[in-house]
């Protein structure tokens, strides 16, 4: 049986992951409207990953006989005006999600819930990768985004991204 606080935090994370998917769809739409299909593709895939992350938390709760509570998902509130805006907002959001994962991990540690800690290990690693990817996108846009040829090549690079499901087994 999951610790009550840990289960509540895991449920909150389900909804935060779904919000992340909404946010990245918002970013994808922004780039689609800008004619940057590669950037739109990158964030479309990012949204798919976030939905999968939410479902991993759902499955973990179900596997531990904990109720799953779905809350309303907030509308993305990121104000997108410049091409850099989704990238910087995405980096800040990934840093926020990392803090949420750490909070759950800390609660699991305090409850001596080693199984949940082991489950979260994958997400700790994943968040490191997500922050690196988001930071790299910001850097690349800073380097190449003001040059039309550089932006074109970066957009093509991001357009080549394909979806691969998470490899976490429960």
Coordinates of N, CA and C in Angstrom, one line a residue:
X1 N 0.9 -1.2 0.0 CA 0.0 0.0 0.0 C 0.9 1.2 0.0
X2 N 0.6 2.1 -0.9 CA 1.4 3.4 -1.0 C 1.1 4.3 0.2
X3 N 2.1 5.0 0.6 CA 1.9 6.0 1.6 C 0.9 7.1 1.1
X4 N 0.1 7.6 1.9 CA -1.0 8.5 1.5 C -0.4 9.8 0.8
X5 N 0.7 10.3 1.4 CA 1.3 11.5 0.8 C 1.9 11.2 -0.5
X6 N 2.6 10.1 -0.6 CA 3.2 9.7 -1.9 C 2.2 9.5 -3.0
X7 N 1.1 8.8 -2.6 CA 0.0 8.5 -3.6 C -0.6 9.9 -4.1
X8 N -0.8 10.8 -3.2 CA -1.3 12.1 -3.6 C -0.4 12.8 -4.5
X9 N 0.9 12.8 -4.2 CA 1.9 13.4 -5.1 C 2.0 12.8 -6.5
X10 N 1.9 11.4 -6.5 CA 1.9 10.7 -7.8 C 0.6 11.1 -8.6
X11 N -0.5 11.2 -7.9 CA -1.7 11.6 -8.6 C -1.6 13.1 -9.2
X12 N -1.0 13.9 -8.4 CA -0.8 15.3 -8.9 C 0.1 15.3 -10.1
X13 N 1.1 14.4 -10.1 CA 2.0 14.3 -11.2 C 1.3 13.8 -12.5
X14 N 0.4 12.9 -12.3 CA -0.4 12.5 -13.5 C -0.9 13.7 -14.2
X15 N -1.6 14.6 -13.4 CA -2.2 15.8 -14.0 C -1.2 16.8 -14.5
X16 N 0.0 16.9 -13.9 CA 1.0 17.8 -14.3 C 1.6 17.3 -15.7
X17 N 1.7 16.0 -15.8 CA 2.2 15.4 -17.1 C 1.2 15.7 -18.2
X18 N -0.1 15.5 -17.9 CA -1.1 15.9 -19.0 C -1.0 17.4 -19.3
X19 N -0.8 18.2 -18.3 CA -0.7 19.6 -18.6 C 0.6 19.9 -19.5
X20 N 1.6 19.2 -19.2 CA 2.8 19.3 -20.0 C 2.5 19.0 -21.5
X21 N 1.7 18.0 -21.7 CA 1.3 17.6 -23.1 C 0.5 18.8 -23.7
X22 N -0.4 19.3 -22.9 CA -1.2 20.5 -23.5 C -0.2 21.6 -23.8
X23 N 0.7 21.9 -22.9 CA 1.6 23.0 -23.1 C 2.4 22.8 -24.4
X24 N 2.9 21.6 -24.6 CA 3.7 21.3 -25.8 C 2.9 21.3 -27.0
X25 N 1.6 21.0 -27.0 CA 0.8 21.1 -28.1 C 0.6 22.6 -28.4
X26 N 0.5 23.4 -27.4 CA 0.4 24.9 -27.6 C 1.6 25.4 -28.3
X27 N 2.8 24.9 -27.9 CA 4.0 25.3 -28.6 C 4.0 24.8 -30.0
X28 N 3.6 23.6 -30.2 CA 3.6 23.0 -31.6 C 2.7 23.9 -32.5
X29 N 1.5 24.2 -32.0 CA 0.6 25.1 -32.8 C 1.2 26.4 -33.1
X30 N 1.9 27.0 -32.2 CA 2.6 28.3 -32.4 C 3.6 28.2 -33.6
X31 N 4.4 27.1 -33.5 CA 5.4 27.0 -34.6 C 4.7 26.6 -35.9
X32 N 3.7 25.9 -35.9 CA 2.9 25.5 -37.1 C 2.4 26.8 -37.8
X33 N 1.9 27.7 -37.0 CA 1.4 29.0 -37.5 C 2.6 29.9 -38.0
X34 N 3.8 29.6 -37.5 CA 5.0 30.4 -38.0 C 5.5 29.8 -39.3
X35 N 5.0 28.6 -39.7 CA 5.6 27.9 -40.8 C 6.8 27.1 -40.5
X36 N 7.1 26.9 -39.2 CA 8.2 26.1 -38.8 C 7.7 24.7 -38.4
X37 N 7.5 23.9 -39.5 CA 7.0 22.5 -39.3 C 7.9 21.6 -38.5
X38 N 9.2 21.8 -38.6 CA 10.1 21.0 -37.8 C 10.0 21.2 -36.3
X39 N 9.9 22.5 -35.9 CA 9.7 22.8 -34.5 C 8.4 22.3 -34.1
X40 N 7.3 22.4 -34.9 CA 6.0 21.9 -34.6 C 6.1 20.4 -34.4
X41 N 6.8 19.7 -35.2 CA 7.0 18.3 -35.1 C 7.7 17.9 -33.7
X42 N 8.7 18.7 -33.4 CA 9.5 18.4 -32.2 C 8.6 18.5 -31.0
X43 N 7.8 19.5 -30.9 CA 6.9 19.7 -29.8 C 5.7 18.7 -29.8
X44 N 5.2 18.4 -31.0 CA 4.2 17.4 -31.1 C 4.6 16.0 -30.5
X45 N 5.9 15.7 -30.8 CA 6.4 14.4 -30.2 C 6.6 14.6 -28.7
X46 N 7.1 15.8 -28.3 CA 7.3 16.1 -26.9 C 5.9 15.9 -26.1
X47 N 4.8 16.3 -26.7 CA 3.5 16.2 -26.1 C 3.2 14.7 -26.0
X48 N 3.5 13.9 -27.0 CA 3.2 12.5 -27.0 C 4.0 11.8 -25.8
X49 N 5.2 12.2 -25.7 CA 6.0 11.7 -24.6 C 5.4 12.0 -23.2
X50 N 4.9 13.2 -23.1 CA 4.4 13.7 -21.8 C 3.1 12.9 -21.5
X51 N 2.3 12.6 -22.5 CA 1.1 11.8 -22.3 C 1.5 10.4 -21.8
X52 N 2.5 9.9 -22.4 CA 3.0 8.5 -22.0 C 3.5 8.5 -20.6
X53 N 4.2 9.6 -20.2 CA 4.7 9.7 -18.8 C 3.5 9.7 -17.9
X54 N 2.4 10.5 -18.2 CA 1.2 10.5 -17.4 C 0.7 9.1 -17.2
X55 N 0.6 8.3 -18.3 CA 0.1 7.0 -18.3 C 1.0 6.0 -17.5
X56 N 2.3 6.3 -17.5 CA 3.2 5.5 -16.6 C 2.8 5.7 -15.1
X57 N 2.6 6.9 -14.8 CA 2.2 7.2 -13.4 C 0.8 6.6 -13.1
X58 N -0.1 6.6 -14.0 CA -1.4 6.0 -13.8 C -1.2 4.5 -13.6
X59 N -0.5 3.9 -14.4 CA -0.2 2.4 -14.3 C 0.4 2.1 -13.0
X60 N 1.4 2.9 -12.6 CA 2.0 2.6 -11.3 C 1.1 2.7 -10.1
X61 N 0.2 3.7 -10.1 CA -0.8 3.8 -9.1 C -1.7 2.6 -9.1
X62 N -2.2 2.2 -10.3 CA -3.1 1.1 -10.4 C -2.4 -0.2 -9.9
X63 N -1.2 -0.4 -10.3 CA -0.4 -1.6 -9.9 C -0.2 -1.6 -8.4
X64 N -0.4 -0.5 -7.7 CA -0.2 -0.4 -6.3 C -1.5 -0.2 -5.6
X65 N -2.6 -0.5 -6.2 CA -3.9 -0.5 -5.7 C -4.3 0.9 -5.1
X66 N -3.7 1.9 -5.7 CA -4.0 3.3 -5.3 C -5.0 3.9 -6.2
X67 N -6.0 4.7 -5.7 CA -6.9 5.3 -6.7 C -6.2 6.3 -7.5
X68 N -6.7 6.4 -8.8 CA -6.2 7.4 -9.7 C -7.3 8.5 -9.7
X69 N -6.8 9.8 -9.5 CA -7.7 10.9 -9.5 C -7.3 11.8 -10.6
X70 N -8.2 12.0 -11.5 CA -8.0 12.9 -12.7 C -8.6 14.3 -12.3
X71 N -7.8 15.3 -12.4 CA -8.3 16.7 -12.1 C -8.4 17.4 -13.5
X72 N -9.0 18.6 -13.5 CA -9.1 19.4 -14.6 C -7.7 19.8 -15.0
X73 N -7.4 19.9 -16.3 CA -6.1 20.3 -16.8 C -6.2 21.7 -17.2
X74 N -5.3 22.5 -16.6 CA -5.3 24.0 -16.9 C -5.0 24.2 -18.4
X75 N -5.5 25.3 -18.9 CA -5.2 25.8 -20.2 C -3.8 26.4 -20.2
X76 N -3.0 26.0 -21.2 CA -1.6 26.6 -21.2 C -1.7 28.1 -21.1
X77 N -0.8 28.7 -20.3 CA -0.9 30.2 -20.2 C 0.4 30.9 -20.7
X78 N 1.2 30.1 -21.4 CA 2.5 30.7 -21.9 C 2.1 31.7 -23.0
X79 N 2.6 32.9 -22.9 CA 2.4 34.0 -23.9 C 3.5 33.8 -25.0
X80 N 3.1 33.5 -26.2 CA 4.1 33.2 -27.2 C 4.0 34.3 -28.3
X81 N 5.1 35.1 -28.4 CA 5.2 36.2 -29.3 C 6.3 36.0 -30.3
X82 N 7.5 35.6 -29.7 CA 8.7 35.5 -30.5 C 9.0 34.0 -30.6
X83 N 9.8 33.6 -31.6 CA 10.2 32.2 -31.9 C 10.9 31.6 -30.7
X84 N 11.6 32.4 -29.9 CA 12.4 31.9 -28.8 C 11.4 31.6 -27.6
X85 N 10.3 32.2 -27.5 CA 9.4 32.1 -26.3 C 9.1 30.7 -26.0
X86 N 8.6 29.8 -26.9 CA 8.3 28.4 -26.5 C 9.6 27.7 -26.0
X87 N 10.7 28.0 -26.5 CA 12.0 27.3 -26.1 C 12.4 27.7 -24.7
X88 N 12.3 29.0 -24.4 CA 12.7 29.4 -23.0 C 11.6 28.9 -22.0
X89 N 10.3 29.0 -22.4 CA 9.2 28.5 -21.5 C 9.4 27.0 -21.4
X90 N 9.8 26.3 -22.4 CA 9.9 24.8 -22.3 C 11.0 24.4 -21.3
X91 N 12.1 25.2 -21.4 CA 13.2 24.9 -20.5 C 12.8 25.1 -19.0
X92 N 12.1 26.3 -18.8 CA 11.7 26.6 -17.4 C 10.7 25.5 -17.0
X93 N 9.8 25.1 -17.9 CA 8.8 24.1 -17.5 C 9.5 22.7 -17.2
X94 N 10.5 22.3 -17.9 CA 11.2 21.1 -17.6 C 11.9 21.2 -16.3
X95 N 12.4 22.3 -15.9 CA 13.1 22.5 -14.6 C 12.0 22.4 -13.5
X96 N 10.8 22.9 -13.8 CA 9.7 22.8 -12.8 C 9.3 21.4 -12.6
X97 N 9.2 20.6 -13.7 CA 8.8 19.2 -13.6 C 9.9 18.4 -12.9
X98 N 11.1 18.8 -13.1 CA 12.2 18.1 -12.3 C 12.0 18.3 -10.8
X99 N 11.7 19.5 -10.4 CA 11.4 19.8 -9.0 C 10.3 19.0 -8.5
X100 N 9.2 18.8 -9.3 CA 8.1 18.0 -8.9 C 8.5 16.5 -8.6
X101 N 9.3 16.0 -9.6 CA 9.8 14.6 -9.4 C 10.6 14.5 -8.2
X102 N 11.5 15.5 -7.9 CA 12.3 15.4 -6.7 C 11.5 15.5 -5.4
X103 N 10.4 16.2 -5.5 CA 9.5 16.3 -4.3 C 8.9 15.0 -4.0
X104 N 8.4 14.3 -5.1 CA 7.8 12.9 -4.9 C 8.9 12.0 -4.4
X105 N 10.1 12.1 -4.9 CA 11.2 11.2 -4.5 C 11.5 11.4 -3.0
X106 N 11.5 12.7 -2.6 CA 11.8 13.0 -1.2 C 10.7 12.4 -0.3
X107 N 9.5 12.5 -0.7 CA 8.4 12.0 0.1 C 8.5 10.4 0.2
X108 N 8.8 9.8 -0.9 CA 9.0 8.4 -1.0 C 10.2 7.9 -0.1
X109 N 11.2 8.7 -0.1 CA 12.4 8.4 0.8 C 12.0 8.5 2.2
X110 N 11.3 9.6 2.6 CA 10.9 9.8 4.0 C 9.9 8.7 4.4
X111 N 9.1 8.1 3.5 CA 8.2 7.0 3.8 C 8.9 5.7 3.7
X112 N 10.2 5.7 3.3 CA 10.9 4.4 3.1 C 10.2 3.5 2.1
X113 N 9.7 4.2 1.1 CA 9.0 3.5 0.0 C 10.0 3.3 -1.2
X114 N 10.8 2.3 -1.0 CA 11.9 2.0 -2.0 C 11.4 1.6 -3.4
X115 N 10.2 1.0 -3.4 CA 9.7 0.6 -4.7 C 9.3 1.9 -5.5
X116 N 8.7 2.9 -4.9 CA 8.4 4.1 -5.6 C 9.7 4.9 -5.9
X117 N 10.7 4.8 -5.1 CA 12.0 5.5 -5.4 C 12.6 4.8 -6.6
X118 N 12.5 3.5 -6.7 CA 13.1 2.8 -7.9 C 12.3 3.2 -9.1
X119 N 11.0 3.3 -9.0 CA 10.1 3.7 -10.1 C 10.5 5.1 -10.6
X120 N 10.8 6.0 -9.6 CA 11.1 7.4 -10.0 C 12.5 7.5 -10.5
X121 N 13.4 6.6 -10.3 CA 14.7 6.7 -10.8 C 14.7 6.9 -12.3
X122 N 13.9 6.3 -13.0 CA 13.8 6.5 -14.5 C 13.4 7.9 -14.8
X123 N 12.5 8.5 -14.0 CA 12.0 9.8 -14.3 C 13.1 10.9 -13.9
X124 N 13.9 10.6 -12.9 CA 15.0 11.5 -12.5 C 16.0 11.5 -13.7
X125 N 16.3 10.4 -14.3 CA 17.2 10.3 -15.4 C 16.6 11.0 -16.6
X126 N 15.3 10.7 -16.9 CA 14.6 11.3 -18.0 C 14.5 12.8 -17.9
X127 N 14.3 13.4 -16.7 CA 14.3 14.8 -16.6 C 15.6 15.4 -16.8
X128 N 16.7 14.8 -16.5 CA 18.0 15.3 -16.9 C 18.1 15.4 -18.4
X129 N 17.7 14.4 -19.1 CA 17.7 14.4 -20.6 C 16.8 15.5 -21.1
X130 N 15.6 15.7 -20.5 CA 14.6 16.7 -21.0 C 15.2 18.1 -20.8
X131 N 15.8 18.3 -19.6 CA 16.4 19.7 -19.4 C 17.6 19.9 -20.4
X132 N 18.4 18.9 -20.7 CA 19.5 19.0 -21.6 C 18.9 19.3 -23.0
X133 N 17.9 18.6 -23.4 CA 17.3 18.8 -24.8 C 16.8 20.2 -24.9
X134 N 16.1 20.7 -23.8 CA 15.5 22.0 -23.9 C 16.5 23.1 -23.9
X135 N 17.6 22.9 -23.1 CA 18.7 23.9 -23.1 C 19.4 23.9 -24.4
X136 N 19.6 22.7 -25.0 CA 20.3 22.7 -26.3 C 19.4 23.4 -27.4
X137 N 18.1 23.3 -27.3 CA 17.3 24.0 -28.3 C 17.4 25.5 -28.1
X138 N 17.4 26.0 -26.9 CA 17.6 27.4 -26.7 C 19.0 27.9 -27.3
X139 N 20.0 27.1 -27.0 CA 21.3 27.5 -27.5 C 21.4 27.5 -29.0
X140 N 20.8 26.5 -29.6 CA 20.8 26.4 -31.1 C 20.0 27.5 -31.7
X141 N 18.9 27.9 -31.1 CA 18.1 29.0 -31.6 C 18.9 30.3 -31.5
X142 N 19.6 30.5 -30.3 CA 20.4 31.7 -30.2 C 21.5 31.7 -31.2
X143 N 22.1 30.6 -31.5 CA 23.2 30.6 -32.5 C 22.7 30.7 -34.0
X144 N 21.6 30.1 -34.3 CA 21.3 30.0 -35.7 C 19.9 30.6 -36.1
X145 N 19.1 31.0 -35.1 CA 17.8 31.4 -35.3 C 17.6 32.7 -36.0
X146 N 18.6 33.6 -35.9 CA 18.5 34.9 -36.6 C 18.9 34.9 -38.1
X147 N 19.5 33.8 -38.5 CA 20.0 33.6 -39.9 C 19.0 32.7 -40.6
X148 N 18.4 33.1 -41.7 CA 17.3 32.3 -42.3 C 17.8 31.0 -42.7
X149 N 19.0 30.8 -43.2 CA 19.5 29.5 -43.6 C 19.7 28.6 -42.4
X150 N 20.3 29.2 -41.4 CA 20.5 28.5 -40.1 C 19.2 28.0 -39.5
X151 N 18.2 28.9 -39.5 CA 16.8 28.5 -39.0 C 16.2 27.4 -39.9
X152 N 16.4 27.5 -41.2 CA 15.9 26.5 -42.1 C 16.5 25.1 -41.8
X153 N 17.8 25.1 -41.6 CA 18.5 23.8 -41.3 C 18.1 23.3 -39.9
X154 N 18.0 24.2 -38.9 CA 17.5 23.8 -37.6 C 16.1 23.2 -37.6
X155 N 15.2 23.9 -38.4 CA 13.9 23.4 -38.6 C 13.8 22.0 -39.2
X156 N 14.7 21.8 -40.2 CA 14.8 20.5 -40.8 C 15.3 19.4 -39.9
X157 N 16.3 19.8 -39.0 CA 16.8 18.9 -38.0 C 15.7 18.4 -37.1
X158 N 14.9 19.4 -36.6 CA 13.8 19.1 -35.6 C 12.7 18.3 -36.3
X159 N 12.5 18.5 -37.6 CA 11.5 17.8 -38.4 C 11.8 16.3 -38.5
X160 N 13.1 16.0 -38.3 CA 13.5 14.6 -38.5 C 13.3 13.7 -37.2
X161 N 12.9 14.4 -36.1 CA 12.7 13.7 -34.9 C 11.5 12.7 -35.0
X162 N 11.6 11.5 -34.6 CA 10.5 10.5 -34.6 C 10.2 10.1 -33.2
X163 N 9.0 9.6 -33.0 CA 8.6 9.2 -31.6 C 9.1 7.9 -31.3
X164 N 9.6 7.7 -30.1 CA 9.9 6.4 -29.5 C 9.3 6.3 -28.1
X165 N 8.6 5.3 -27.9 CA 7.9 5.1 -26.6 C 8.9 4.9 -25.5
X166 N 8.6 5.3 -24.2 CA 9.5 5.2 -23.1 C 9.8 3.7 -22.8
X167 N 11.0 3.4 -22.4 CA 11.4 2.1 -22.2 C 11.3 1.6 -20.7
X168 N 10.5 2.3 -19.9 CA 10.3 1.9 -18.5 C 9.3 0.8 -18.4
X169 N 9.7 -0.3 -17.7 CA 8.8 -1.4 -17.5 C 8.4 -1.3 -16.0
X170 N 7.1 -1.6 -15.8 CA 6.5 -1.5 -14.5 C 6.4 -2.9 -13.9

